[in-house]
Amino acid sequence: MDCYTANWNPLGEETFYRKLELYSMEWGLREDLRDCVVAAAPYGGPIALLRNSRRDKTPSARPLLEIYSASGLLLASVPWKSGRLVHLGWTAGEDLLCIQEDGTVLVYNLFCEFKRHFSMGNEVLQNHVLEAQVFHTEFGTGVAILTGALRFSLATNIDDLKLRRLPEVPGLQKPPPCWAVLSQDRVTVVLLAVGQELFLLDNTSCSVVSPPGLSPSAGPFLHMAVSFTHRHLALFCDSGTVWMGTASLKEKFCEFNTGIRSPPKQMVWCTRPRSRQRAVVLAWERQLMVVGNSSECIRFVLDEDSHLVPELDGVRILSRSSHEFLHEIPEASQEIFRIASMAPGALLLEAQKEYEKESQKADEYLREIREQQLLPEAVGQCIEAAGYEHEPETQKSLLRAASFGKCFLDRFPPEGFVRMCQDLRVLNAIRDYQIGIPLTFTQYKQLTIEVLLDRLVLRRLYPLAIRICEFLRLPEIQGVSRILAHWACYKVQQKDKSDEEVAQAINQKLGDTAGISYSDIATRAYDCGRAELAIKMQKKPTTNYPNLSVPPNPTVPVPVPVPVPVPVPVYTVVLHLKNELNRGSFFMTLQNQPVALSLYRQFCRHQERETLKDLYNQDDNHQELGNLHVQGGYSQQRIEGRVAALQNALDEFYKAKNDFAAKATEEQIKLLRLQRHLQEELDKPYLDLSLHDTVHTLILDGHHKRAEQLYRDFRIPDKRYWWLKINALATRGDWEEMEKFSKSKKSPIGYLPFVEVAVKHHNRYEAKKYAPRVPPEQRVKAFVLVGDLEQAAEAAIERKNEAEMSLVLARCSAATDGAVAEKLNRARAQLLKK
Amino acid sequence: MAAHLSSGRVNLTALREAGRRELREFLDKCAGSKAIVWDEYLTGPFGLIAQYSLLKEHEVEKMFTLKPGRLPPADVKNIIFFVRPKLELMDIITDNVLREDRGRSPQRDFHILFVPRRSLLCEQWLKEQGVLGSFIHREQYSLDLIPFDGDLLSMESESAFKECYLESDQTSLYHAAKGLMTLQALYGTIPQIFGKGDCARHVANMMIRMKREFPGSQNSIFPVFDTLLLLDRNVDLLTPLATQLTYEGLIDEIYGIQNTYVKLPPEKFAPKKQGEGGKDLPTEPKKLQLNSAEELYAEIRDKNFNAVGSVLSKKAKIISAAFEERHHAKTVGEIKQFVSQLPHMQAARSSLANHTSIAELIKDITTSEDFFDNLTVEQEFMSGIDTDKVNNYIEDCIAQKHPLIKILRLVCLQSVCNSGLKQKVLDHYKREILQTYGYEHILTLNNLEKAGLLKAQTGGRNNYPTIRKTLRLWMDDVNEQNPNDISYVYSGYAPLSVRLAQLLARPGWRSIEEVLKMLPGPHFEERQQLPTGLQKKRQQGENRVTLVFFLGGVTYAEIAALRFLSQMEDGGTEYIIATTKLINGTTWIKSLMEKLEPAPF
């Protein structure tokens, strides 16, 4: 432990800086970094490299665009085929922006897969881009360029591209030696230096500004740096002076003379959030210097070409062989590890060590802390400091101390400790060189776990992401199922696997996990041109949106880096397939998809009747085919057409073994032919009357013979024929014929209908003729109908039926039927006596 | 205005409010004055959500009915089409848009609102016609479940039954599941789901899946409903075929209730003023709204029609007694009190007059011989008498060419009550129908067979008697005046569907496993997990609330029966009813008929 502070370098009284190695790089660069265009994404992100092999004189050799993880593992590479590259930069969502000389910006993902491109304006085409910068603000990732016409253009958010051309800088003859993008009060501006003057360019104007308190001898500005948070600004002057202050140029922190007059290769801020010391790191060819508010500075020798990557709480230093992190020692670590520190945390750590050695000194230390009542602080310090350590061993010893201290406390809330253990576990896992995301605790908290998971998903590290979700017990919706859905979306894009394989793999893994919309996955599949797979995916019940409808936006928030897929309803896929495949295989595909099939049938029913026939044909569904022919027949303009269609239907019905339907259709054809015949002969519309109506009309017109013929030909049941005939005769008023008919043979429907029909046609006289022929059980009703109450009463009395007597009584009016009523009453009384 | 919606156990005003909010938001998207072009079918359901006044507040100045040709002139900035996603309607809209005078200024903006879902196919269609670009806003208005009354929700989807059972198109089930999700978003997750039938199973699956897929925010609303019961209409095909005998049911059977409104022949409603008797009888049908906002109607709607008369006469006495009060009012205070009650009394009196007239109209029909004969046959079938042979009455009706739907209702009823007819009997009926009404009805008959309403007995076993006995579907000793069982709604027959709901509440379906197996489709139970904080601790005597969802339609008599169960003192369960469509036997059969109109030769 003595050597623990060995790599601490003091800057001023209070602060220390340390440089520690994150990874030894194994990327095997042949060239020096200075020969490459380098860009590393913040938050321990990937490194993009364009090898600009100048030494390679062969013009045909294409430069290589490579992307490495922070630990130097090659993620992907692709030969650079486009135009001359000016600048590389990363977006907040870890997409690589390649800004070309002609103003085109190409967007690649982590795996060198081209995503899209956009242009920085037409003006640039002729003038070329001289310099470019990628910057991050609260609006997202932005791009600023300086064109050959010495004009600045910028876009504050590349996802919502709005180009802004900034006004001209007066008197600008050559490219400024340095410029930077500032974001102040939600406004993005460009600060540039021309000689000894500073200009601020906003949307409309260009104003001269000057840093307060800059010594007059400082000379022209050569370099400038804006801090990670856009709050601070550093300026390097010709005299070797570094001025540090706020980005608003209202306040100066300090000034330091480096004594080196050549401009540094890179200058970046190296400050922890909420730290009192504000320091800047300057890099020359072989020298690294940390300067701050102190008369001294820290110098490091650089053995190799290095590249500085500013981070939220420090600076990453990349070189050919190593990847280091330079940062200010956080307060908690300082308190504990500073030599001869008597802070409670330091004592607690000592106490725990002694305890392990089984020494009584443990008690002494512990007592000392407890006497000052500082044990809770001590535990807190140890927990906090553990977070800032990279070495698991140190983390462990600090946590062990904290846990030891906790034993002597009542009611110390455990959450902080548990949370820290979990966080460190996650951090250690992702810092592993195979994953290569060297996040510090501070960065991790700023980034949040959700974004971290998204980044793992982007790197296709699905299993690790899932393990983390499970370890942190994140709700399924936010965690596991979201990741699985992404996995599935990725899976369907793997074109080397067969549809069946992919569908099965997905179904197996996803099963019924909550929160996964299969239609999103299907959309992805559809986008990749795998429509059949899309259908397979949508087999799951709800994910098809039957009524060819656009479902509302899913309410699940989808993480930023992955675009929200719009679900494709089954219909789109079906219609697409229909256009793509030939009929046979299209139908075959449908056969296995009942939902899609029934939807398609529905569509055909409205749009393409002919196709529907083909569909049924394929199924050998003769019944439906028959029905279709019948339907078709009714839209025929000519009777021959109808008969032909019916003939087809007839055949299908036979094939369907539906004898009844076949016979009925046969009859129908027979009737139609007959009707046509009648129509011609009698010059009266008969076509399309039902058989009943045909016979009815014939009788109405007095063609009794023909009616009789139909009755026999179509084997109309007697009962119905009788009803039909007497109704028609009554309507015609042919009472004579009716009487004749009634006597032709014994009526199969009895004689009450005769009475009823006559009464209905207001012919009581005729009705009365039939009443006596009605059988006794209906006779009362018949007499009532014809209005012969006397007879009705007699019939009722004869039958000794009380209900019937009441019925007749109800019809009796006191004035005219007094006698009848009396008779009935008497009979009824007698009946009741018995 | 919507007080009747909040009268029940579950305050359905919230659902209506949600609907209104969505509508307002859409209207405000189209700034400026507007005219609405209505798909006529939608006006009824929309009327239950928002009156004209709401539309007017949002600058709707004109309303038209969707029809081909040029749009009527209207000096408005926006034209909004309110339509169902149907291709036929898209053609009309295309015609409207193409005929719009491009030269007129200012130009009118077009918008389209699909109810209840946007349809890709429709939009594709509009695109092919080259008019899709003319529409600035294309939105959807998810009008799934529309509140009809304090305990009644309907989707008013006419063809739901046909689509589900004949065309295996499950669109309306998707909408039903969506509607249930909306309901759960407003009234909390329903912890228990029971169901019977294939469609029920399907809806439950979709609900569970939707919950998984869009769990967005964990629902933190205390659940209002304890149970959801999903019932397929094809589990109980019998009930809608029988003639409903409740007051409301009969109004529907005879005059047809549409979106709570009924149109009645005007003669009986002529204003009775002395002196000008019968001079100018109104010729327009009388339109009345029927819902529980009307006190008297709420009381009599679910009664057996035979019990309505006595209530009406009792009411008449009370009201005239109340009017008599004025003679006894002596002091100024008493008179003032009387006067303050006057508006209420007058409303009650006119309500009474209306219902007395309606009751008279219905009585004319129910006392007719034909109604009586028809009912007798129905009841014979339902109680299991002579269901296996050709029925004389039906034959006579066919011979006299009574309305086809009446015949179909009876034949189907007989088939259902006999678990299918003997092939010979079935063929005889079919032949009689085809010969009498025309061969084109062969398709309708085929549809009825596909739906299972009409079928040949297979396997030779008639399950109906077993079902009837186990579920006590036929009650001989029915009390129409003071009912003690749901069978009063059909004067003897207890609707099967409601019996299932009743048995589910007590003693549970386990007791009738055997019968459930005889009915089509699976029966199932699902539970939806609630967060621990929302689990209900039931108070002593507090009733459970069950939502019964009829997939494929429900009749007013069934609703009456469920309301009767809600009111039973020892029932322990209150029912809220939801359905795809309010039906009766006639509208139901009609929806299954194939409309073939021969081209004139």
PDB file of C-alpha atoms in Angstrom, chain A residues 477 512-518 540 542-543 545-552 554-556 569 571-572 575 598-599 602-603 605 607 623-624 627 630-631 634 636-639 642 660-661 664-665 667-668 671 687-688 690-693 714-717 719-720 723 727 781, chain B residues 85 87-88 117-123 125 140 163 167-171 174-175 178 202 205-207 209-210 212-216 369 373 392 395-396 398-401 427-428 430-432 434-440 442-443 445-446 450 594 596-601:
ATOM      1  CA  ILE A 477     -39.962  -4.594 -20.280  1.00  0.00           C
ATOM      2  CA  ASP A 512     -43.909 -15.635 -24.491  1.00  0.00           C
ATOM      3  CA  THR A 513     -41.600 -13.068 -23.013  1.00  0.00           C
ATOM      4  CA  ALA A 514     -43.547  -9.999 -22.079  1.00  0.00           C
ATOM      5  CA  GLY A 515     -43.333  -6.760 -23.958  1.00  0.00           C
ATOM      6  CA  ILE A 516     -42.153  -8.093 -27.287  1.00  0.00           C
ATOM      7  CA  SER A 517     -44.059  -7.075 -30.317  1.00  0.00           C
ATOM      8  CA  TYR A 518     -43.615  -9.718 -32.948  1.00  0.00           C
ATOM      9  CA  LYS A 540     -48.474 -15.150 -33.145  1.00  0.00           C
ATOM     10  CA  THR A 542     -52.286 -10.497 -31.711  1.00  0.00           C
ATOM     11  CA  THR A 543     -49.424  -9.292 -33.710  1.00  0.00           C
ATOM     12  CA  TYR A 545     -53.476  -6.451 -37.217  1.00  0.00           C
ATOM     13  CA  PRO A 546     -56.346  -8.030 -38.987  1.00  0.00           C
ATOM     14  CA  ASN A 547     -58.457  -5.305 -40.431  1.00  0.00           C
ATOM     15  CA  LEU A 548     -55.699  -4.178 -42.718  1.00  0.00           C
ATOM     16  CA  SER A 549     -55.261  -1.435 -40.223  1.00  0.00           C
ATOM     17  CA  VAL A 550     -52.390   0.724 -39.151  1.00  0.00           C
ATOM     18  CA  PRO A 551     -52.059   0.099 -35.451  1.00  0.00           C
ATOM     19  CA  PRO A 552     -51.420   3.005 -33.131  1.00  0.00           C
ATOM     20  CA  PRO A 554     -46.622   1.238 -29.627  1.00  0.00           C
ATOM     21  CA  THR A 555     -46.457   2.801 -26.230  1.00  0.00           C
ATOM     22  CA  VAL A 556     -43.230   1.082 -25.316  1.00  0.00           C
ATOM     23  CA  PRO A 569     -49.838  -5.561 -40.849  1.00  0.00           C
ATOM     24  CA  TYR A 571     -51.972  -7.349 -45.271  1.00  0.00           C
ATOM     25  CA  THR A 572     -48.984  -5.453 -46.497  1.00  0.00           C
ATOM     26  CA  LEU A 575     -50.187  -8.066 -50.896  1.00  0.00           C
ATOM     27  CA  SER A 598     -58.710 -15.796 -44.314  1.00  0.00           C
ATOM     28  CA  LEU A 599     -57.704 -12.160 -44.647  1.00  0.00           C
ATOM     29  CA  GLN A 602     -61.824 -11.429 -47.400  1.00  0.00           C
ATOM     30  CA  PHE A 603     -59.867  -9.130 -49.659  1.00  0.00           C
ATOM     31  CA  ARG A 605     -64.359 -11.255 -51.794  1.00  0.00           C
ATOM     32  CA  GLN A 607     -61.796  -7.058 -54.934  1.00  0.00           C
ATOM     33  CA  GLN A 623     -69.258 -26.143 -51.952  1.00  0.00           C
ATOM     34  CA  GLU A 624     -67.842 -22.626 -51.870  1.00  0.00           C
ATOM     35  CA  ASN A 627     -71.826 -20.779 -54.087  1.00  0.00           C
ATOM     36  CA  VAL A 630     -74.507 -19.018 -57.981  1.00  0.00           C
ATOM     37  CA  GLN A 631     -73.504 -15.545 -56.910  1.00  0.00           C
ATOM     38  CA  TYR A 634     -76.992 -13.345 -60.427  1.00  0.00           C
ATOM     39  CA  GLN A 636     -75.277 -11.981 -65.395  1.00  0.00           C
ATOM     40  CA  GLN A 637     -77.157  -9.746 -67.736  1.00  0.00           C
ATOM     41  CA  ARG A 638     -78.575 -12.515 -69.869  1.00  0.00           C
ATOM     42  CA  ILE A 639     -80.524 -15.560 -68.924  1.00  0.00           C
ATOM     43  CA  ARG A 642     -77.295 -17.257 -65.557  1.00  0.00           C
ATOM     44  CA  PHE A 660     -79.718 -31.399 -52.082  1.00  0.00           C
ATOM     45  CA  ALA A 661     -78.086 -28.252 -53.432  1.00  0.00           C
ATOM     46  CA  ALA A 664     -82.316 -27.634 -56.081  1.00  0.00           C
ATOM     47  CA  THR A 665     -80.108 -25.989 -58.662  1.00  0.00           C
ATOM     48  CA  GLU A 667     -84.842 -27.486 -60.403  1.00  0.00           C
ATOM     49  CA  GLN A 668     -83.944 -23.854 -60.598  1.00  0.00           C
ATOM     50  CA  LEU A 671     -87.842 -23.351 -63.651  1.00  0.00           C
ATOM     51  CA  LEU A 687     -88.612 -14.719 -64.963  1.00  0.00           C
ATOM     52  CA  ASP A 688     -87.142 -14.673 -61.494  1.00  0.00           C
ATOM     53  CA  SER A 690     -90.191 -18.027 -57.209  1.00  0.00           C
ATOM     54  CA  LEU A 691     -91.939 -21.253 -58.023  1.00  0.00           C
ATOM     55  CA  HIS A 692     -94.672 -20.275 -55.600  1.00  0.00           C
ATOM     56  CA  ASP A 693     -95.150 -16.916 -57.231  1.00  0.00           C
ATOM     57  CA  PHE A 714     -92.049 -29.771 -59.313  1.00  0.00           C
ATOM     58  CA  ARG A 715     -93.763 -32.121 -56.927  1.00  0.00           C
ATOM     59  CA  ILE A 716     -95.208 -29.336 -54.815  1.00  0.00           C
ATOM     60  CA  PRO A 717     -96.625 -30.883 -51.657  1.00  0.00           C
ATOM     61  CA  LYS A 719    -100.860 -28.991 -48.596  1.00  0.00           C
ATOM     62  CA  ARG A 720     -98.884 -26.122 -49.926  1.00  0.00           C
ATOM     63  CA  TRP A 723    -103.062 -23.125 -49.688  1.00  0.00           C
ATOM     64  CA  ASN A 727    -105.244 -17.854 -51.792  1.00  0.00           C
ATOM     65  CA  LYS A 781    -113.664 -20.713 -34.577  1.00  0.00           C
TER      66      LYS A 781
ATOM     67  CA  PRO B  85     -62.675   1.765 -43.430  1.00  0.00           C
ATOM     68  CA  LEU B  87     -63.546   0.279 -49.891  1.00  0.00           C
ATOM     69  CA  GLU B  88     -67.009   1.142 -51.192  1.00  0.00           C
ATOM     70  CA  ARG B 117     -59.142   1.987 -37.311  1.00  0.00           C
ATOM     71  CA  ARG B 118     -57.078   3.349 -40.098  1.00  0.00           C
ATOM     72  CA  SER B 119     -56.840   0.892 -42.869  1.00  0.00           C
ATOM     73  CA  LEU B 120     -53.812   0.385 -44.975  1.00  0.00           C
ATOM     74  CA  LEU B 121     -55.883  -1.131 -47.710  1.00  0.00           C
ATOM     75  CA  CYS B 122     -58.141   1.916 -47.867  1.00  0.00           C
ATOM     76  CA  GLU B 123     -55.215   4.268 -47.952  1.00  0.00           C
ATOM     77  CA  TRP B 125     -56.877   2.373 -52.564  1.00  0.00           C
ATOM     78  CA  GLN B 140     -58.273   7.078 -36.671  1.00  0.00           C
ATOM     79  CA  GLU B 163     -67.411 -12.142 -40.107  1.00  0.00           C
ATOM     80  CA  GLU B 167     -65.767 -15.719 -42.947  1.00  0.00           C
ATOM     81  CA  SER B 168     -63.302 -16.446 -40.144  1.00  0.00           C
ATOM     82  CA  ASP B 169     -62.350 -12.789 -40.250  1.00  0.00           C
ATOM     83  CA  GLN B 170     -61.396 -11.856 -36.737  1.00  0.00           C
ATOM     84  CA  THR B 171     -61.177  -8.127 -37.220  1.00  0.00           C
ATOM     85  CA  TYR B 174     -59.375  -7.515 -32.544  1.00  0.00           C
ATOM     86  CA  HIS B 175     -61.470  -4.413 -32.049  1.00  0.00           C
ATOM     87  CA  LYS B 178     -58.741  -3.242 -28.173  1.00  0.00           C
ATOM     88  CA  HIS B 202     -59.194 -15.709 -29.181  1.00  0.00           C
ATOM     89  CA  ASN B 205     -55.410 -14.458 -25.987  1.00  0.00           C
ATOM     90  CA  MET B 206     -55.184 -11.143 -27.752  1.00  0.00           C
ATOM     91  CA  MET B 207     -55.825  -9.237 -24.538  1.00  0.00           C
ATOM     92  CA  ARG B 209     -50.760 -10.605 -25.556  1.00  0.00           C
ATOM     93  CA  MET B 210     -51.526  -6.911 -25.881  1.00  0.00           C
ATOM     94  CA  ARG B 212     -47.532  -8.114 -22.611  1.00  0.00           C
ATOM     95  CA  GLU B 213     -46.643  -6.174 -25.678  1.00  0.00           C
ATOM     96  CA  PHE B 214     -47.701  -2.726 -24.605  1.00  0.00           C
ATOM     97  CA  PRO B 215     -47.316  -2.751 -20.890  1.00  0.00           C
ATOM     98  CA  GLY B 216     -46.031   0.846 -21.110  1.00  0.00           C
ATOM     99  CA  GLU B 369    -103.779 -14.801 -33.141  1.00  0.00           C
ATOM    100  CA  ASP B 373     -99.595 -19.253 -32.585  1.00  0.00           C
ATOM    101  CA  ASN B 392     -97.533 -27.998 -39.249  1.00  0.00           C
ATOM    102  CA  GLU B 395     -95.587 -25.514 -43.149  1.00  0.00           C
ATOM    103  CA  ASP B 396     -98.749 -23.443 -43.124  1.00  0.00           C
ATOM    104  CA  ILE B 398     -94.621 -21.110 -45.680  1.00  0.00           C
ATOM    105  CA  ALA B 399     -97.663 -22.026 -47.722  1.00  0.00           C
ATOM    106  CA  GLN B 400     -99.127 -18.613 -46.972  1.00  0.00           C
ATOM    107  CA  LYS B 401     -95.785 -16.981 -47.669  1.00  0.00           C
ATOM    108  CA  ASP B 427     -84.397 -31.129 -46.703  1.00  0.00           C
ATOM    109  CA  HIS B 428     -88.147 -30.798 -46.651  1.00  0.00           C
ATOM    110  CA  LYS B 430     -85.221 -26.240 -47.320  1.00  0.00           C
ATOM    111  CA  ARG B 431     -87.137 -27.328 -50.366  1.00  0.00           C
ATOM    112  CA  GLU B 432     -90.304 -25.630 -49.181  1.00  0.00           C
ATOM    113  CA  LEU B 434     -86.597 -22.477 -51.929  1.00  0.00           C
ATOM    114  CA  GLN B 435     -89.742 -23.206 -53.884  1.00  0.00           C
ATOM    115  CA  THR B 436     -91.738 -20.555 -52.112  1.00  0.00           C
ATOM    116  CA  TYR B 437     -89.292 -17.729 -51.671  1.00  0.00           C
ATOM    117  CA  GLY B 438     -86.950 -18.335 -54.533  1.00  0.00           C
ATOM    118  CA  TYR B 439     -83.912 -20.467 -55.251  1.00  0.00           C
ATOM    119  CA  GLU B 440     -81.513 -17.618 -54.606  1.00  0.00           C
ATOM    120  CA  ILE B 442     -79.884 -21.358 -51.250  1.00  0.00           C
ATOM    121  CA  LEU B 443     -76.929 -19.186 -50.254  1.00  0.00           C
ATOM    122  CA  LEU B 445     -79.515 -21.427 -46.158  1.00  0.00           C
ATOM    123  CA  ASN B 446     -75.908 -22.344 -46.714  1.00  0.00           C
ATOM    124  CA  LYS B 450     -72.228 -22.758 -41.771  1.00  0.00           C
ATOM    125  CA  GLU B 594     -77.050 -13.302 -48.647  1.00  0.00           C
ATOM    126  CA  LEU B 596     -78.721 -11.449 -54.135  1.00  0.00           C
ATOM    127  CA  GLU B 597     -80.417  -9.062 -56.415  1.00  0.00           C
ATOM    128  CA  PRO B 598     -80.853 -10.526 -59.841  1.00  0.00           C
ATOM    129  CA  ALA B 599     -79.998  -8.293 -62.706  1.00  0.00           C
ATOM    130  CA  PRO B 600     -83.157  -7.670 -64.722  1.00  0.00           C
ATOM    131  CA  PHE B 601     -83.151  -9.634 -67.931  1.00  0.00           C
TER     132      PHE B 601
END
